[in-house]
mmCIF file of C-alpha atoms and ligand atoms in Angstrom:
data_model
loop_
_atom_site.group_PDB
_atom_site.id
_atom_site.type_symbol
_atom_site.label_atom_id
_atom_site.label_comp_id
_atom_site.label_asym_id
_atom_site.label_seq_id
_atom_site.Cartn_x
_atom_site.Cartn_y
_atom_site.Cartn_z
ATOM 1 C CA UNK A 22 -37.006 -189.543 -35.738
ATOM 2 C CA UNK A 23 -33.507 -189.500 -36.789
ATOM 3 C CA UNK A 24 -31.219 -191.942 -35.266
ATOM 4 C CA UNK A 25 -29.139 -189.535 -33.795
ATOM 5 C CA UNK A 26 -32.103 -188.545 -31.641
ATOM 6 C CA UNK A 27 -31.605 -190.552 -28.841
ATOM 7 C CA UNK A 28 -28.068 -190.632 -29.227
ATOM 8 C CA UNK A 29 -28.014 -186.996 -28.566
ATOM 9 C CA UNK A 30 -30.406 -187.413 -25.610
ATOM 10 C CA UNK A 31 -27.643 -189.474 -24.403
ATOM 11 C CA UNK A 32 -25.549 -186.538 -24.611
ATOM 12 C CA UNK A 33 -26.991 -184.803 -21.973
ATOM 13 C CA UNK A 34 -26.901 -187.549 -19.124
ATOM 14 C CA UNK A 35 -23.507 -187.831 -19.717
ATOM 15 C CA UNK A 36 -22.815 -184.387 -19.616
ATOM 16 C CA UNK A 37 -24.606 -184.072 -16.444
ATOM 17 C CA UNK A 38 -22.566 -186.710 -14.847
ATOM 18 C CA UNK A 39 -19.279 -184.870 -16.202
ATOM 19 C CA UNK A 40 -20.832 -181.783 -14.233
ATOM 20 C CA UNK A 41 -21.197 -183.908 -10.823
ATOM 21 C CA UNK A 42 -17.351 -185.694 -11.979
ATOM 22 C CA UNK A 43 -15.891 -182.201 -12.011
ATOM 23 C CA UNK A 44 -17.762 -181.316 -8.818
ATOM 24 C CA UNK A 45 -16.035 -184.130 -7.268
ATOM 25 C CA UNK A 46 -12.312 -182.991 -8.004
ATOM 26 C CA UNK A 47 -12.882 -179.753 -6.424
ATOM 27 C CA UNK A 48 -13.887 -182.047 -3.527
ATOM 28 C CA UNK A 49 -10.784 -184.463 -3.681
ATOM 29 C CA UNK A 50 -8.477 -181.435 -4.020
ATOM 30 C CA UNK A 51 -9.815 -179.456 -0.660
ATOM 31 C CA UNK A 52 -9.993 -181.941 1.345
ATOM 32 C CA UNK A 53 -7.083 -184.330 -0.151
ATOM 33 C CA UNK A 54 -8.747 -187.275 -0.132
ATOM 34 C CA UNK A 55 -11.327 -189.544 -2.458
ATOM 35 C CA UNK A 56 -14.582 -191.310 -1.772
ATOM 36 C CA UNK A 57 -13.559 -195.011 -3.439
ATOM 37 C CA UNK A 58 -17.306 -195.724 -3.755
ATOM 38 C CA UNK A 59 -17.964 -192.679 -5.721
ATOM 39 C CA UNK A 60 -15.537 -193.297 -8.348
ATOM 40 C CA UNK A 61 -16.522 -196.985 -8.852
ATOM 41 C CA UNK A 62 -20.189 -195.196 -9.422
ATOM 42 C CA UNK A 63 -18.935 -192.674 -12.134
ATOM 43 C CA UNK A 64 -16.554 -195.292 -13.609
ATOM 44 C CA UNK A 65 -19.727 -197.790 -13.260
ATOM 45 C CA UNK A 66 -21.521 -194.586 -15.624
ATOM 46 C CA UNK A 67 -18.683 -194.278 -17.717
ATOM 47 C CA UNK A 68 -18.271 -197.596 -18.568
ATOM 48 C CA UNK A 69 -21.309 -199.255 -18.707
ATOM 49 C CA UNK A 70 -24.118 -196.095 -19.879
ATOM 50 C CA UNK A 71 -21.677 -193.947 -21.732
ATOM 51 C CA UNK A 72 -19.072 -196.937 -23.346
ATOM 52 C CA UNK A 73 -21.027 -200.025 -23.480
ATOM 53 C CA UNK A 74 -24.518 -199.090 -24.471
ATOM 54 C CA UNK A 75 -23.995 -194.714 -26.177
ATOM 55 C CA UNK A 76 -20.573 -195.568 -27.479
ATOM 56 C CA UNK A 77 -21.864 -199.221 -28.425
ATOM 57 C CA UNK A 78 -24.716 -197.965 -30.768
ATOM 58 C CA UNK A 79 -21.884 -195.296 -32.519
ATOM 59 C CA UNK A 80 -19.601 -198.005 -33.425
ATOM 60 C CA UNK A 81 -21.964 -201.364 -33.821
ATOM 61 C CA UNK A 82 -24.727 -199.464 -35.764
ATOM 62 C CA UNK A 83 -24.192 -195.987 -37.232
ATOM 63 C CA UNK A 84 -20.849 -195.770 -37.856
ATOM 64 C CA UNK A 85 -20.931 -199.597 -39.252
ATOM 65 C CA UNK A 86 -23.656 -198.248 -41.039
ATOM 66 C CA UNK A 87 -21.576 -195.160 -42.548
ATOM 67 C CA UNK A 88 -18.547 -197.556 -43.079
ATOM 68 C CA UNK A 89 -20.562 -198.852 -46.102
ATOM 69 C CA UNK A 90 -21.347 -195.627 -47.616
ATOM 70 C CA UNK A 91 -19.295 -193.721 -49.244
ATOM 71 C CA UNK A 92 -17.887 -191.126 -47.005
ATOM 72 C CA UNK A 93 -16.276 -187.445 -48.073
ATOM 73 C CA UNK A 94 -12.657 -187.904 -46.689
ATOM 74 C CA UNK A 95 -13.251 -185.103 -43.813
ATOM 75 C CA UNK A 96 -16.328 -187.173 -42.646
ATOM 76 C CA UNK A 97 -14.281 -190.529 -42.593
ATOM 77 C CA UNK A 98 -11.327 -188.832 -40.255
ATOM 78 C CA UNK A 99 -14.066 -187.266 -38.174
ATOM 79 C CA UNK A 100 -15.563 -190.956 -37.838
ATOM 80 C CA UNK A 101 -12.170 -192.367 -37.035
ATOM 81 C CA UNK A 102 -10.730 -189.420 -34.831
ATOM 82 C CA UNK A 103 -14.132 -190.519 -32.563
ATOM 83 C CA UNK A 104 -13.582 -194.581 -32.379
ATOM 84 C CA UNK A 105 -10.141 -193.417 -31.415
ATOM 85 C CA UNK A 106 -11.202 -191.253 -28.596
ATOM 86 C CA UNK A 107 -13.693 -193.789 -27.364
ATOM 87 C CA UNK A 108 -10.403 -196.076 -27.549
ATOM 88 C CA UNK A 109 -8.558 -193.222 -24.995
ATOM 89 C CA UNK A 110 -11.825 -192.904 -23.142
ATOM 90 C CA UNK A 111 -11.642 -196.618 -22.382
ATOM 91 C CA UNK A 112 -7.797 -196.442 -21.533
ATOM 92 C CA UNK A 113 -8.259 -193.657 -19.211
ATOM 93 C CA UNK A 114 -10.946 -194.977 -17.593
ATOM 94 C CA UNK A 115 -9.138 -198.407 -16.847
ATOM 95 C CA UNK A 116 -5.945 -196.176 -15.396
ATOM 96 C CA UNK A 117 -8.674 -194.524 -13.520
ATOM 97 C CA UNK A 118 -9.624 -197.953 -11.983
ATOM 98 C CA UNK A 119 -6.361 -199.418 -11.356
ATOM 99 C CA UNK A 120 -5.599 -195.913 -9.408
ATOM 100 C CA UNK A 121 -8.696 -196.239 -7.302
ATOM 101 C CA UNK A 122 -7.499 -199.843 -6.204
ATOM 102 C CA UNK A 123 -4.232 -198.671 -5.324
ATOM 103 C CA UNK A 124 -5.849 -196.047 -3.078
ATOM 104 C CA UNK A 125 -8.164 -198.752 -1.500
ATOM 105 C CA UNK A 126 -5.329 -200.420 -0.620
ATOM 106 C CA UNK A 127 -4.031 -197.574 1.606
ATOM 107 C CA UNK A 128 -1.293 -195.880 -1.449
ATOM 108 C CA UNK A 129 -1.568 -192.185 -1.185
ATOM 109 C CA UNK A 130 -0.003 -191.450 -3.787
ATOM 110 C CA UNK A 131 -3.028 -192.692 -6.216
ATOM 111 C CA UNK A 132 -4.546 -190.076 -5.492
ATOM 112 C CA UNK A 133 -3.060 -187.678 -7.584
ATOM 113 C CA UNK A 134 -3.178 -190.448 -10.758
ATOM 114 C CA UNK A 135 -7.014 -190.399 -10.010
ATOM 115 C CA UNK A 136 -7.676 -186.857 -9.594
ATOM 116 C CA UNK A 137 -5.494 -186.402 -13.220
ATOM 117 C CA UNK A 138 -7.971 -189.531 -14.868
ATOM 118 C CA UNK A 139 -11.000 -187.736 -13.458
ATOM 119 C CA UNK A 140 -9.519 -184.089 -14.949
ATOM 120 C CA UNK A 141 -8.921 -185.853 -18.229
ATOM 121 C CA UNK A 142 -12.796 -187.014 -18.674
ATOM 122 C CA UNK A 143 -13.630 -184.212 -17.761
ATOM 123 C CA UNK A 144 -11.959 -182.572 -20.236
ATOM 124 C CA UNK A 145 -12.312 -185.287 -23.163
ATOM 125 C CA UNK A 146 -15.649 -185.937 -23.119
ATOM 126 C CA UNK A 147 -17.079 -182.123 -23.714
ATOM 127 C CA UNK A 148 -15.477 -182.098 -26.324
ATOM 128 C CA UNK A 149 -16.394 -185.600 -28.159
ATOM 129 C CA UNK A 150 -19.881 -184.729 -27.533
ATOM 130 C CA UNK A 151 -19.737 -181.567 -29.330
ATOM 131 C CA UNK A 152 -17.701 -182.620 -32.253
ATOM 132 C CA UNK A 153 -20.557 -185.247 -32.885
ATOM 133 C CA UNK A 154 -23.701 -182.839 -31.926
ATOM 134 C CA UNK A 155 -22.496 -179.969 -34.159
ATOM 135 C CA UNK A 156 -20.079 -181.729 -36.629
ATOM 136 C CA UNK A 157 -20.634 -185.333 -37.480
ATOM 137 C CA UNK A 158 -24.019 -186.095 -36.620
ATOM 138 C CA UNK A 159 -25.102 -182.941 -38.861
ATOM 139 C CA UNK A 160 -22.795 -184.361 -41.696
ATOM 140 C CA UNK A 161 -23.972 -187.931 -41.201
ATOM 141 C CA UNK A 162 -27.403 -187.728 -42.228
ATOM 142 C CA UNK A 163 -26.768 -186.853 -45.594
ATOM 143 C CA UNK A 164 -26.093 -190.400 -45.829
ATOM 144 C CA UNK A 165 -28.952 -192.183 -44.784
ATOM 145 C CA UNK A 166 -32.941 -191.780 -46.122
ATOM 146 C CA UNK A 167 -35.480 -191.474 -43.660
ATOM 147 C CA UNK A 168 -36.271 -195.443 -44.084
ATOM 148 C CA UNK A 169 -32.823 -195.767 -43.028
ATOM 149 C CA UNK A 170 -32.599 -193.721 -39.992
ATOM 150 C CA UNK A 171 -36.480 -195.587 -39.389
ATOM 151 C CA UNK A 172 -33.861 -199.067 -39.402
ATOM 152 C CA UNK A 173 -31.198 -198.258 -37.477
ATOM 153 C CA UNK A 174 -33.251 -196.367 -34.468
ATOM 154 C CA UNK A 175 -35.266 -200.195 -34.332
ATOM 155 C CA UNK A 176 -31.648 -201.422 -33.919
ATOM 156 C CA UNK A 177 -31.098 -198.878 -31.035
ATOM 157 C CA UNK A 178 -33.601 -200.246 -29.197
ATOM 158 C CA UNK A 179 -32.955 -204.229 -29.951
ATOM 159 C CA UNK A 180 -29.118 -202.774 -28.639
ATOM 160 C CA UNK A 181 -30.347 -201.520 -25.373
ATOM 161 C CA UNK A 182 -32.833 -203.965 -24.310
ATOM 162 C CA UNK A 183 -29.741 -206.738 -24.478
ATOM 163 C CA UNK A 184 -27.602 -204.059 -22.641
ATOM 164 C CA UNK A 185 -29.485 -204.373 -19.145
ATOM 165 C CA UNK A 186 -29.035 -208.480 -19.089
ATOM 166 C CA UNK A 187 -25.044 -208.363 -20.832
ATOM 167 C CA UNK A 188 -24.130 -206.126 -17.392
ATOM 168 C CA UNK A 189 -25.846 -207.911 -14.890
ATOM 169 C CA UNK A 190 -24.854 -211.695 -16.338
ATOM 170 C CA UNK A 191 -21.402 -210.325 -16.151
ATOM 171 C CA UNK A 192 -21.944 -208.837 -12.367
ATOM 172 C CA UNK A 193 -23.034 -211.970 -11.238
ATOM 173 C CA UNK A 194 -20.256 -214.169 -12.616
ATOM 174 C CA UNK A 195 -17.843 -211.590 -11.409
ATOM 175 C CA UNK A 196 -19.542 -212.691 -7.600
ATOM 176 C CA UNK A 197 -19.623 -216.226 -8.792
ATOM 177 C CA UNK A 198 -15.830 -216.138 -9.385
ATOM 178 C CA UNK A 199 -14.802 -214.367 -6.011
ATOM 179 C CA UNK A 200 -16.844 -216.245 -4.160
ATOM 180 C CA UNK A 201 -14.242 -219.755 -5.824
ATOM 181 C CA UNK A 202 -11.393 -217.737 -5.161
HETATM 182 FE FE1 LIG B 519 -18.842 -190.993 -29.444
HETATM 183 FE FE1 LIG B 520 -21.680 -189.831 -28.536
#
């Protein structure tokens, strides 16, 4: 298998969850108001599926991988037009948060700064996920030989078995410091 195999199948969770995101703004926007717990789910997705552990493997094994080859010049401003929109992905998602506590805390007027965050993943991400499906992921393999996909897919894995205990250490020292505070 190539290593953008499962990277791809990654894809298409996220796109599904994009689906049910967009879903949800239609919601928001008829009946003017937001379901807190739902966001903290899809920003939950966002940050720790589609950032942490799909975005993690782009930037902390293939494209640290590609980094040492030597790249045409359109494939190395593909690679760094897509660390820069995980970089926006990230920044929307925090304003996305930040919004979401203002609303808990009875401010109306989030709600508008959310349903704009929400529109703007829904809109960004689409399009990242093609760009590498039909673009870079294509152009990427010229790179590699088969032993070298073979490498970096066993790194995959080694990456994703440590993602499940990084997010739940952090969850419970999150509890352990409210619980001092
Ligand atoms: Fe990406
Ligand atoms: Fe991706």
């Amino acid at each position: 298998m190539q290593a953008r195999g499962p990277l791809m199948v990654e894809h298409r969770l996220i796109e599904r969850m994009i689906r049910i995101i967009e879903r949800s703004i239609s919601r928001i926007e008829s009946t003017g108001k937001v379901d807190p717990v739902f966001v903290d789910t899809a920003v939950d997705f966002v940050r720790t599926y589609a950032d942490r552990t799909h975005h993690g493997k782009e930037e902390n094994i293939l494209f640290r991988e590609l980094s040492k080859r030597a790249l045409s010049e359109t494939d190395r401003k593909i690679m760094k037009e897509l660390i820069d929109e995980h970089v926006f992905g990230r920044h929307t998602t925090k304003a996305l948060v930040e919004a979401t506590a203002r609303y808990r805390r009875g401010d109306e007027s989030a709600l508008e700064e959310i349903t704009g965050k929400l529109h703007t993943l829904v809109d960004f991400y689409p399009r990242h996920i093609e760009k590498e499906d039909k673009v870079f992921f294509p152009a990427a393999r010229a790179y590699f030989t088969d032993e070298e996909e073979e490498r970096m897919l066993k790194e995959f894995w080694e990456f994703d078995r440590k993602v499940i205990h990084v997010k739940y250490k952090s969850v419970v020292e999150g509890l352990g410091r409210d619980e001092k505070a």
